[in-house]
Coordinates of C-alpha atoms and ligand atoms in Angstrom, one line a residue:
M1 CA 31.2 9.4 -11.1
A2 CA 31.3 12.3 -8.8
L3 CA 29.1 15.3 -9.8
K4 CA 30.9 18.7 -10.0
N5 CA 29.9 21.2 -7.2
H6 CA 27.6 18.8 -5.6
K7 CA 27.6 19.2 -1.7
Y8 CA 27.4 16.3 0.7
V9 CA 26.3 16.8 4.4
F10 CA 26.8 13.8 6.6
V11 CA 24.6 13.5 9.8
I12 CA 26.3 11.3 12.4
G13 CA 25.0 10.4 15.9
G14 CA 27.0 10.5 19.1
V15 CA 26.3 9.6 22.8
M16 CA 23.2 7.6 22.2
S17 CA 20.6 6.5 19.7
G18 CA 17.0 7.7 19.6
V19 CA 17.7 11.4 20.0
G20 CA 16.3 12.4 16.6
K21 CA 18.9 12.1 13.9
G22 CA 16.2 11.3 11.4
I23 CA 14.2 14.3 12.2
T24 CA 17.4 16.4 12.3
T25 CA 18.1 15.2 8.7
A26 CA 14.6 15.9 7.5
S27 CA 14.7 19.3 9.1
I28 CA 18.0 20.3 7.5
G29 CA 16.6 19.1 4.2
K30 CA 13.5 21.2 4.7
L31 CA 15.4 24.3 5.7
L32 CA 17.9 24.1 2.8
S33 CA 15.1 23.6 0.4
A34 CA 13.4 26.5 2.0
R35 CA 16.5 28.5 1.0
G36 CA 16.0 27.6 -2.6
F37 CA 18.3 24.5 -3.0
K38 CA 17.3 21.1 -4.4
V39 CA 18.1 18.7 -1.6
N40 CA 18.3 15.0 -1.6
L41 CA 18.0 13.1 1.6
L42 CA 19.6 9.6 2.0
K43 CA 19.5 7.1 4.8
V44 CA 22.2 4.6 5.4
D45 CA 21.1 1.6 7.5
P46 CA 24.0 -0.6 8.8
Y47 CA 21.9 -3.7 8.8
L48 CA 22.7 -6.8 6.8
N49 CA 19.2 -7.0 5.7
V50 CA 19.1 -6.2 2.0
D51 CA 16.1 -4.1 2.5
A52 CA 13.8 -3.2 5.4
G53 CA 11.0 -5.5 4.2
T54 CA 12.1 -8.5 6.3
M55 CA 12.4 -6.7 9.5
N56 CA 9.7 -7.2 12.3
P57 CA 7.6 -4.1 12.6
T58 CA 7.3 -4.3 16.3
E59 CA 11.0 -4.3 16.8
H60 CA 12.0 -2.0 13.9
G61 CA 9.0 0.1 13.2
E62 CA 7.2 0.6 10.0
T63 CA 8.4 -0.5 6.6
F64 CA 8.2 2.5 4.3
V65 CA 7.7 1.7 0.7
L66 CA 8.9 4.1 -2.0
D67 CA 7.3 4.7 -5.4
S68 CA 9.9 2.4 -6.8
G69 CA 8.8 -0.4 -4.5
L70 CA 11.9 -0.4 -2.4
E71 CA 11.1 -1.3 1.2
T72 CA 12.9 1.1 3.5
D73 CA 13.2 2.4 7.1
Q74 CA 10.6 4.7 8.5
D75 CA 13.1 7.7 8.4
M76 CA 12.5 7.8 4.7
G77 CA 8.9 8.5 5.4
N78 CA 10.0 11.5 7.6
Y79 CA 12.1 12.6 4.8
E80 CA 9.3 12.6 2.2
R81 CA 7.0 14.2 4.5
F82 CA 9.3 17.1 5.4
L83 CA 10.4 17.6 1.8
N84 CA 6.9 17.2 0.4
R85 CA 8.4 15.1 -2.4
S86 CA 8.8 11.5 -3.3
L87 CA 12.4 10.0 -3.1
P88 CA 14.1 7.6 -5.5
A89 CA 15.3 4.1 -4.5
E90 CA 19.0 5.4 -4.7
N91 CA 18.4 7.3 -1.5
Y92 CA 18.3 4.3 0.8
L93 CA 21.3 2.0 1.5
T94 CA 21.8 -0.9 3.8
S95 CA 25.0 -2.7 4.5
G96 CA 23.3 -5.9 3.1
M97 CA 22.7 -4.1 -0.2
V98 CA 26.2 -2.9 -0.5
Y99 CA 27.8 -6.3 0.4
Q100 CA 25.4 -8.2 -1.9
A101 CA 26.5 -5.9 -4.8
V102 CA 30.1 -6.4 -4.0
I103 CA 29.7 -10.1 -3.8
E104 CA 27.8 -10.2 -7.0
K105 CA 30.5 -8.2 -8.8
E106 CA 33.2 -10.6 -7.6
R107 CA 31.1 -13.6 -8.8
N108 CA 30.8 -11.9 -12.2
L109 CA 34.6 -11.3 -12.4
Q110 CA 34.0 -7.5 -12.4
Y111 CA 37.0 -7.0 -10.2
D112 CA 39.5 -8.3 -12.8
G113 CA 40.8 -11.0 -10.4
A114 CA 41.7 -8.6 -7.6
C115 CA 41.6 -9.7 -4.1
V116 CA 38.2 -8.3 -3.0
E117 CA 38.4 -6.4 0.4
A118 CA 36.4 -4.1 2.5
I119 CA 38.8 -1.4 1.7
P120 CA 38.7 -0.3 -1.1
H121 CA 35.9 -2.4 -2.6
V122 CA 33.1 -2.1 -0.1
R123 CA 34.0 1.4 0.7
D124 CA 34.0 2.4 -3.0
E125 CA 30.8 0.7 -3.6
I126 CA 29.3 2.9 -0.8
I127 CA 30.8 6.0 -2.4
D128 CA 29.6 5.0 -5.9
R129 CA 26.1 4.8 -4.4
F130 CA 26.3 8.2 -2.9
Y131 CA 27.4 9.6 -6.4
K132 CA 24.6 7.7 -8.0
A133 CA 22.0 9.2 -5.6
A134 CA 23.4 12.7 -6.1
D135 CA 23.0 12.2 -9.8
S136 CA 19.5 10.7 -9.8
N137 CA 17.3 13.7 -9.5
G138 CA 19.2 16.8 -10.3
S139 CA 19.8 17.8 -6.7
Q140 CA 22.5 20.2 -5.5
I141 CA 22.9 18.9 -1.9
S142 CA 22.8 15.4 -0.5
V143 CA 22.2 15.1 3.2
I144 CA 23.1 11.6 4.3
E145 CA 22.1 10.2 7.6
I146 CA 24.4 7.4 8.9
G147 CA 22.4 5.0 11.0
G148 CA 23.6 4.1 14.4
T149 CA 26.0 5.9 16.8
V150 CA 29.7 6.7 16.5
G151 CA 31.7 3.8 17.8
D152 CA 29.4 1.2 16.6
F153 CA 31.1 -1.6 14.8
Q154 CA 28.5 -1.9 12.2
N155 CA 28.6 1.6 10.7
A156 CA 32.3 2.1 10.6
M157 CA 32.6 1.3 6.9
F158 CA 30.1 4.2 6.2
M159 CA 32.2 6.5 8.4
E160 CA 35.3 5.5 6.4
A161 CA 33.4 6.2 3.2
A162 CA 32.3 9.7 4.5
R163 CA 35.9 10.4 5.5
V164 CA 37.3 9.5 2.1
M165 CA 34.5 11.7 0.5
H166 CA 35.8 14.6 2.5
S167 CA 39.4 14.1 1.3
R168 CA 38.3 13.6 -2.3
H169 CA 36.0 16.7 -2.3
P170 CA 37.6 19.4 -0.2
G171 CA 35.1 22.1 0.6
D172 CA 32.1 20.1 -0.6
V173 CA 31.6 17.8 2.4
L174 CA 30.3 18.7 5.8
F175 CA 29.9 16.8 9.0
I176 CA 27.1 17.3 11.5
M177 CA 27.1 15.5 14.8
V178 CA 23.9 15.0 16.7
T179 CA 24.6 14.5 20.4
Y180 CA 22.8 14.4 23.6
L181 CA 23.4 16.5 26.7
P182 CA 22.0 14.8 29.9
V183 CA 20.9 16.8 32.9
P184 CA 21.3 14.1 35.7
K185 CA 18.9 14.7 38.5
T186 CA 21.4 14.2 41.1
V187 CA 23.8 16.8 39.6
G188 CA 21.2 19.3 38.5
E189 CA 23.2 20.7 35.5
M190 CA 23.6 20.0 31.8
K191 CA 26.7 18.0 31.2
T192 CA 28.9 18.4 28.1
K193 CA 31.4 15.6 28.7
P194 CA 29.5 12.8 26.8
T195 CA 29.4 15.1 23.8
Q196 CA 33.1 15.9 24.1
N197 CA 33.9 12.3 24.2
A198 CA 31.7 11.4 21.3
I199 CA 33.4 14.1 19.2
R200 CA 36.7 12.7 20.2
Q201 CA 35.6 9.3 19.1
L202 CA 34.5 10.7 15.8
N203 CA 38.0 12.3 15.5
S204 CA 39.5 8.9 15.9
Y205 CA 37.9 8.0 12.5
G206 CA 39.7 11.1 11.0
I207 CA 36.4 13.1 11.0
Q208 CA 36.1 16.5 12.5
P209 CA 32.5 17.7 12.8
D210 CA 31.8 21.2 11.5
I211 CA 28.4 21.5 13.3
V212 CA 27.1 20.0 16.5
I213 CA 23.5 19.7 17.1
A214 CA 23.1 19.6 20.9
R215 CA 19.9 17.6 21.8
A216 CA 18.8 18.0 25.4
E217 CA 15.7 18.5 27.4
L218 CA 16.5 22.2 27.8
P219 CA 18.1 24.8 25.5
L220 CA 21.9 25.0 25.6
D221 CA 23.3 28.1 27.4
N222 CA 26.2 30.1 26.0
R223 CA 28.6 28.8 28.5
R224 CA 28.1 25.2 27.5
K225 CA 28.1 26.2 23.8
E226 CA 31.5 27.8 24.3
K227 CA 32.7 24.8 26.2
I228 CA 31.8 22.4 23.4
A229 CA 33.3 24.8 20.9
N230 CA 36.6 25.2 22.8
Q231 CA 37.1 21.6 23.7
C232 CA 36.2 20.3 20.2
N233 CA 37.4 22.9 17.8
I234 CA 34.1 24.0 16.6
R235 CA 32.9 27.6 16.0
P236 CA 30.5 28.7 18.8
N237 CA 27.9 29.7 16.2
N238 CA 28.1 26.1 14.8
V239 CA 26.9 24.6 18.1
I240 CA 23.1 24.5 17.7
S241 CA 20.8 24.2 20.6
A242 CA 18.0 21.5 20.0
P243 CA 15.9 21.3 23.1
D244 CA 12.9 18.9 23.3
V245 CA 9.9 20.4 21.5
D246 CA 6.1 19.4 21.5
S247 CA 6.1 18.3 17.9
I248 CA 8.6 17.1 15.4
Y249 CA 7.3 19.8 13.1
D250 CA 8.5 22.5 15.4
V251 CA 12.2 21.2 14.8
P252 CA 13.0 23.1 11.6
L253 CA 11.6 26.3 13.1
N254 CA 13.6 25.8 16.3
F255 CA 16.8 25.1 14.3
E256 CA 16.3 28.3 12.3
R257 CA 16.2 30.3 15.6
D258 CA 20.0 29.4 15.8
N259 CA 20.4 30.3 12.1
I260 CA 21.3 26.9 11.1
S261 CA 20.6 27.4 7.4
D262 CA 22.9 30.4 7.3
V263 CA 25.7 28.3 9.1
L264 CA 25.2 25.4 6.6
I265 CA 25.2 27.7 3.5
K266 CA 28.4 29.5 4.8
E267 CA 30.2 26.3 5.6
L268 CA 29.3 24.7 2.2
G269 CA 30.5 27.8 0.4
L270 CA 27.0 28.3 -1.3
Q271 CA 25.2 31.3 -2.3
A272 CA 21.5 31.1 -1.3
K273 CA 18.9 32.6 -3.6
S274 CA 16.9 33.9 -0.7
K275 CA 18.0 35.7 2.4
S276 CA 15.9 33.7 4.8
A277 CA 14.2 30.4 4.7
D278 CA 10.7 30.4 3.2
L279 CA 8.8 28.6 5.8
K280 CA 5.4 30.3 5.4
S281 CA 3.3 27.2 4.5
W282 CA 5.3 25.1 7.1
K283 CA 4.4 27.7 9.8
T284 CA 0.7 27.7 8.8
F285 CA 0.7 24.0 9.2
V286 CA 2.4 24.2 12.6
N287 CA 0.0 26.7 13.7
K288 CA -2.9 24.5 12.7
T289 CA -1.4 21.7 14.9
K290 CA -1.3 24.1 17.8
R291 CA -4.7 25.7 17.3
A292 CA -6.8 22.5 16.8
K293 CA -8.7 22.2 20.1
K294 CA -11.7 20.1 19.2
E295 CA -10.9 16.4 19.3
I296 CA -12.0 13.4 17.5
D297 CA -11.5 9.8 18.7
I298 CA -10.3 7.3 16.1
A299 CA -9.7 3.6 17.0
V300 CA -6.9 1.8 15.3
V301 CA -7.4 -1.9 15.5
G302 CA -4.2 -3.8 14.9
K303 CA -1.6 -6.0 16.3
Y304 CA 1.9 -4.6 16.1
F305 CA 1.9 -2.4 19.2
N306 CA 2.2 -4.6 22.3
T307 CA 5.8 -5.1 23.5
G308 CA 5.9 -6.2 27.1
D309 CA 4.1 -3.6 29.2
F310 CA 4.5 -0.9 26.6
V311 CA 2.4 0.2 23.8
L312 CA 4.5 1.3 20.8
S313 CA 2.9 2.7 17.7
D314 CA 6.1 3.0 15.5
A315 CA 4.8 0.2 13.3
Y316 CA 2.0 2.6 12.1
I317 CA 3.8 5.9 12.0
S318 CA 2.6 6.8 8.5
V319 CA -1.0 6.0 9.4
I320 CA -0.8 8.1 12.5
E321 CA 0.7 11.0 10.6
A322 CA -1.8 10.7 7.8
I323 CA -4.8 10.9 10.2
K324 CA -3.3 13.8 12.1
Y325 CA -2.6 15.8 8.9
S326 CA -6.2 15.5 7.7
A327 CA -7.6 16.2 11.2
Y328 CA -5.6 19.4 11.5
Y329 CA -6.5 20.3 8.0
S330 CA -10.2 20.2 9.0
G331 CA -9.5 22.1 12.3
V332 CA -9.6 19.2 14.7
K333 CA -7.2 17.1 16.7
A334 CA -7.2 13.3 16.3
N335 CA -6.9 11.2 19.4
L336 CA -5.8 7.7 18.3
H337 CA -6.8 4.7 20.5
W338 CA -4.9 1.5 20.0
L339 CA -7.1 -1.5 20.2
S340 CA -5.8 -5.0 20.1
A341 CA -7.5 -7.1 17.5
K342 CA -7.2 -10.0 19.6
D343 CA -9.3 -8.6 22.4
F344 CA -12.3 -8.6 20.1
E345 CA -11.9 -12.4 19.7
D346 CA -11.8 -13.2 23.3
K347 CA -14.0 -10.8 25.0
P348 CA -17.7 -11.1 24.1
G349 CA -19.6 -7.8 23.9
K350 CA -16.4 -5.8 23.4
T351 CA -17.5 -4.6 20.0
K352 CA -20.0 -2.2 21.7
E353 CA -17.1 -0.1 22.9
L354 CA -16.6 0.8 19.3
L355 CA -19.7 3.1 19.5
S356 CA -17.7 5.6 21.5
Y357 CA -15.4 6.3 18.5
D358 CA -15.8 8.6 15.6
G359 CA -14.0 6.3 13.2
I360 CA -12.3 3.0 13.0
I361 CA -9.2 2.0 11.0
V362 CA -7.9 -1.4 10.4
P363 CA -4.4 -0.8 9.0
G364 CA -2.1 -3.3 7.1
G365 CA -0.8 -6.4 8.5
F366 CA 0.2 -10.1 7.9
G367 CA -0.8 -13.5 9.1
Q368 CA -3.4 -15.0 11.4
T369 CA -3.2 -13.0 14.7
G370 CA -6.3 -11.0 15.5
I371 CA -8.0 -11.7 12.1
E372 CA -11.3 -12.8 13.4
G373 CA -11.3 -10.0 15.9
K374 CA -10.7 -7.5 13.0
I375 CA -13.5 -9.1 11.0
K376 CA -15.9 -8.6 14.0
V377 CA -15.0 -5.0 14.2
I378 CA -15.5 -4.4 10.6
K379 CA -19.0 -6.1 10.7
F380 CA -19.9 -3.9 13.8
A381 CA -18.7 -0.8 12.0
R382 CA -20.8 -1.7 8.9
E383 CA -23.9 -2.5 10.8
N384 CA -23.7 0.6 13.1
K385 CA -22.7 3.0 10.5
I386 CA -19.4 3.9 12.1
P387 CA -17.0 5.4 9.6
Y388 CA -14.6 2.7 8.6
F389 CA -11.4 2.9 6.7
G390 CA -9.5 -0.3 5.8
L391 CA -5.9 -0.1 4.7
C392 CA -4.6 -3.0 2.6
Y393 CA -5.3 -6.0 4.9
G394 CA -8.1 -3.9 6.3
M395 CA -9.6 -3.8 2.8
Q396 CA -9.1 -7.5 2.2
L397 CA -10.8 -8.3 5.6
M398 CA -13.6 -5.8 4.7
V399 CA -14.3 -7.8 1.5
I400 CA -14.2 -11.1 3.5
E401 CA -16.6 -9.7 6.0
Y402 CA -19.0 -8.6 3.3
A403 CA -18.7 -11.8 1.4
R404 CA -19.5 -13.9 4.5
H405 CA -22.3 -11.8 6.0
V406 CA -23.9 -10.1 3.1
A407 CA -23.0 -12.0 -0.2
G408 CA -23.8 -15.4 1.5
L409 CA -20.4 -16.8 0.8
K410 CA -20.0 -18.9 4.0
G411 CA -16.5 -19.4 5.3
A412 CA -15.1 -16.9 2.8
N413 CA -11.4 -16.2 3.5
T414 CA -8.0 -15.3 2.2
R415 CA -5.6 -17.9 1.1
E416 CA -3.1 -16.3 3.5
I417 CA -5.2 -17.7 6.5
D418 CA -7.1 -20.7 5.1
P419 CA -6.1 -22.0 1.7
K420 CA -8.8 -24.7 2.0
S421 CA -11.7 -22.2 2.4
S422 CA -14.5 -23.0 0.0
H423 CA -14.6 -19.2 -1.0
L424 CA -11.2 -17.8 -1.5
V425 CA -12.3 -14.2 -2.0
I426 CA -8.8 -13.0 -1.4
D427 CA -6.2 -15.0 -3.3
L428 CA -2.9 -15.1 -5.1
M429 CA -2.7 -14.4 -8.8
P430 CA -1.6 -17.4 -10.9
E431 CA 1.9 -16.0 -11.5
Q432 CA 2.5 -15.7 -7.8
I433 CA 1.5 -19.3 -7.0
E434 CA 4.2 -20.5 -9.4
K435 CA 6.9 -18.3 -7.7
I436 CA 5.8 -19.4 -4.2
K437 CA 6.1 -23.1 -5.2
N438 CA 9.7 -22.4 -5.9
K439 CA 10.1 -20.5 -2.6
D440 CA 10.8 -17.3 -4.6
Y441 CA 9.0 -15.2 -1.9
G442 CA 10.9 -11.9 -2.7
G443 CA 9.2 -11.7 -6.1
T444 CA 5.7 -12.3 -4.9
M445 CA 4.7 -9.1 -3.2
R446 CA 3.2 -6.2 -5.3
L447 CA 5.4 -3.4 -4.2
G448 CA 5.5 0.3 -5.0
A449 CA 3.4 2.7 -7.0
Y450 CA 0.8 1.4 -9.4
P451 CA -2.0 3.4 -11.2
A452 CA -5.7 2.9 -10.6
V453 CA -8.8 4.3 -12.3
L454 CA -11.8 5.5 -10.3
K455 CA -15.5 4.9 -10.8
K456 CA -17.7 8.0 -11.2
G457 CA -20.0 9.0 -8.4
T458 CA -18.1 7.1 -5.7
I459 CA -16.6 8.4 -2.4
A460 CA -13.2 7.6 -3.9
K461 CA -13.8 9.7 -7.1
K462 CA -15.2 12.6 -5.1
A463 CA -12.3 12.6 -2.8
Y464 CA -9.5 12.5 -5.3
K465 CA -11.3 14.6 -7.8
T466 CA -9.4 12.9 -10.7
E467 CA -9.7 10.0 -13.0
E468 CA -6.5 8.2 -12.4
I469 CA -4.4 7.9 -9.3
S470 CA -1.1 6.4 -8.4
E471 CA -0.6 4.8 -5.0
R472 CA 1.9 2.5 -3.2
H473 CA 1.4 -1.1 -2.5
R474 CA 2.9 -3.7 -0.3
H475 CA 0.9 -7.0 -0.4
R476 CA 0.9 -10.4 -1.8
Y477 CA -2.9 -11.2 -2.1
E478 CA -5.6 -9.7 -4.2
V479 CA -9.3 -9.7 -4.4
S480 CA -10.1 -12.8 -6.5
P481 CA -11.4 -11.8 -9.9
E482 CA -13.6 -14.8 -9.7
Y483 CA -15.7 -13.3 -6.9
V484 CA -15.8 -9.7 -8.0
S485 CA -19.3 -9.8 -9.6
K486 CA -20.8 -11.9 -6.8
I487 CA -19.5 -9.3 -4.3
E488 CA -20.6 -6.4 -6.4
E489 CA -24.1 -7.8 -6.9
A490 CA -24.4 -8.1 -3.1
G491 CA -23.7 -4.2 -3.0
L492 CA -20.1 -3.5 -2.4
I493 CA -18.7 -1.2 -5.1
F494 CA -15.2 -1.6 -6.5
S495 CA -14.6 2.1 -7.0
G496 CA -10.9 1.8 -7.9
T497 CA -9.4 -0.8 -10.2
S498 CA -6.1 -1.3 -12.1
P499 CA -6.5 0.3 -15.6
D500 CA -7.0 -3.1 -17.1
G501 CA -9.8 -3.8 -14.6
K502 CA -8.2 -6.9 -13.3
L503 CA -7.1 -5.9 -9.9
M504 CA -9.5 -4.4 -7.3
E505 CA -7.9 -1.3 -5.7
I506 CA -10.7 0.4 -3.6
A507 CA -13.9 -1.1 -2.2
E508 CA -16.7 0.9 -0.7
L509 CA -20.4 1.0 0.2
P510 CA -22.5 3.7 -1.5
Q511 CA -22.9 6.7 0.8
S512 CA -26.6 6.3 0.8
E513 CA -26.0 3.2 2.8
H514 CA -23.1 4.0 5.0
P515 CA -21.4 7.3 5.6
F516 CA -17.9 5.9 5.0
F517 CA -17.2 2.2 4.6
L518 CA -14.2 2.0 2.4
G519 CA -11.0 0.1 2.0
T520 CA -7.9 0.4 -0.2
Q521 CA -5.7 -2.4 -1.4
F522 CA -2.9 0.1 -1.5
H523 CA -1.4 2.1 1.4
P524 CA -2.6 5.7 1.0
E525 CA -0.9 6.7 4.3
L526 CA 2.5 6.5 2.5
K527 CA 1.7 9.5 0.4
A528 CA 0.1 11.7 3.0
R529 CA 2.2 14.8 3.7
P530 CA 1.8 17.6 6.2
L531 CA 1.5 20.2 3.4
D532 CA -0.6 17.9 1.2
P533 CA -2.8 15.7 3.4
H534 CA -4.3 12.6 1.7
P535 CA -7.7 13.0 0.0
L536 CA -9.1 9.7 1.4
F537 CA -7.9 10.5 4.9
N538 CA -9.5 13.9 4.5
A539 CA -12.8 12.4 3.4
F540 CA -12.6 9.9 6.4
V541 CA -11.9 12.6 9.0
K542 CA -14.7 14.7 7.6
V543 CA -17.3 12.1 8.3
A544 CA -15.7 11.2 11.6
K545 CA -16.0 14.8 12.5
A546 CA -19.5 14.9 11.6
R547 CA -20.2 11.8 13.8
N548 CA -18.4 13.5 16.6
Q549 CA -20.7 16.5 16.4
E550 CA -23.8 14.3 16.2
R551 CA -22.5 12.4 19.2
S552 CA -21.9 15.5 21.3
A553 CA -25.4 16.7 20.4
K554 CA -26.9 13.6 21.9
P555 CA -24.4 11.9 24.2
A556 CA -26.2 8.6 24.0
F557 CA -23.1 6.3 24.4
S558 CA -21.3 5.8 27.5
S559 CA -17.6 5.7 26.6
G560 CA -16.2 3.4 29.3
K561 CA -13.1 3.0 27.1
K562 CA -9.8 2.3 28.6
T563 CA -7.2 2.2 26.0
A564 CA -3.7 3.5 25.3
T565 CA -4.1 6.8 23.8
I566 CA -1.4 8.6 21.7
K567 CA -1.7 12.3 22.0
A568 CA -0.5 14.3 19.1
K569 CA 3.3 14.6 19.4
Ligands
LIG601 N1 -1.2 -9.7 4.3 C1 -1.9 -9.1 3.2 C2 -1.2 -9.4 1.8 O1 -0.1 -9.9 1.8 C3 -2.0 -7.6 3.4 C4 -0.6 -7.0 3.4 C5 -0.7 -5.6 4.0 O2 -1.6 -5.2 4.7 N2 0.4 -4.7 3.8 O3 -1.8 -9.3 0.8

């Protein structure tokens, strides 16, 4: 059922993809909440995948897991980071999810024998989900990003749902189109025609945009603003200039220069509690990102970033952001270096290069590729006291490394790689083995938020400053309970466990032995936010910074590193 007085803002892309619809949506959410509204951000993905868990991270980017355990697109991560709030499962929709629900209803005779069709059944399933999301957390405004670009075959059903919403709720539904204005080198001026055409195409769906966000390399001048306004029936003030900026965190501030929150509030017929957007803490954060001059070098050893000749880091976006926030928080800038795990297997002596980093991260992953390389890296980090932070797979491999080289468990491994290993220190839980036998893979992952309790006197406890935590998971394997005491006797501490003590959540070495050698079975990066950096990343960056200071005091290591570096965006 529709909520009374709830407002819906649809964000639709025109001209081309990849111009920042997700960040636009997140920024609008940020600004409206800075004006005192409770805002809900939704992403609609036109894929037939029922969730984002089955998509290849190199192609599609990171899978972002919500508290509920739903596996979603990385845009949901941006939404949470900008809003500084966790979002419910209702806020993510895929075509697959919608069709699956319709087909299930049909099989269960829930359509009373009707002939089930795209219109009205699929369309109304979409609309019902918009209503449900609006109802799920007491929000006043839903901002809904429709994936893809206008004219795509795949997202047409969502456009139709949006159109119907407009006719059902006059005055409560607003359309924003995010377009791109090219400046072709040979012409030398900014062209509005592709935008005009995209708007016309949107008109052909029966949708008239109320606001146009004009993405371009440069700011939009008045002449072009007026041209778009005139040609496309839009108020000139509602054409918002959105030039390229240094960092995605500048976007809300930039939008506000064109008074976008005033425009939105007026168009939605709302009354804002505050006269202007309260962006104080946001600005403080943005200033920190610009002021941080001193740099620390962090190596990320993974496998999902080589596509052809390009290095793409989208698969690790939350990890990148989490490190950056904590770095800014302690007044430094983190340079991330992408090291391919495989290289450590093939090139003897390569581990020495690791000495020139201030910290090493092995992020999450699946499967065989680069595993032995990662284990070599972890061993080197442990022996040379380089700050090491293992995330999920990075923690499992840290336990394997310790089992093999310190606890004397020769050939220790994870069932994922070598089910015949004599020491399966990382294994499936018995319930999961049963499910996998029946090929029920969907139910075998531990997904979403689970609580953990922390041991006194550990790095983890000192960082979190609390007894119990809740963190998000996405993995199939666990530290085997059979090996816990053997590994602990050898010196590794399980400083975080599930409240019943059965599942190992955090492993670490005592700080007297190593400045920071810690891994988490969960993904702490999923809960790191610009205004609320993650305590474990803070602790990691703090020791990395100390190492950096030590290294610059005595420049004993020749760097010689030649890696792809991602500068802070
Ligand atoms: N492959 C490991 C597992 O399934 C780790 C997963 C991860 O790092 N997200 O348990």
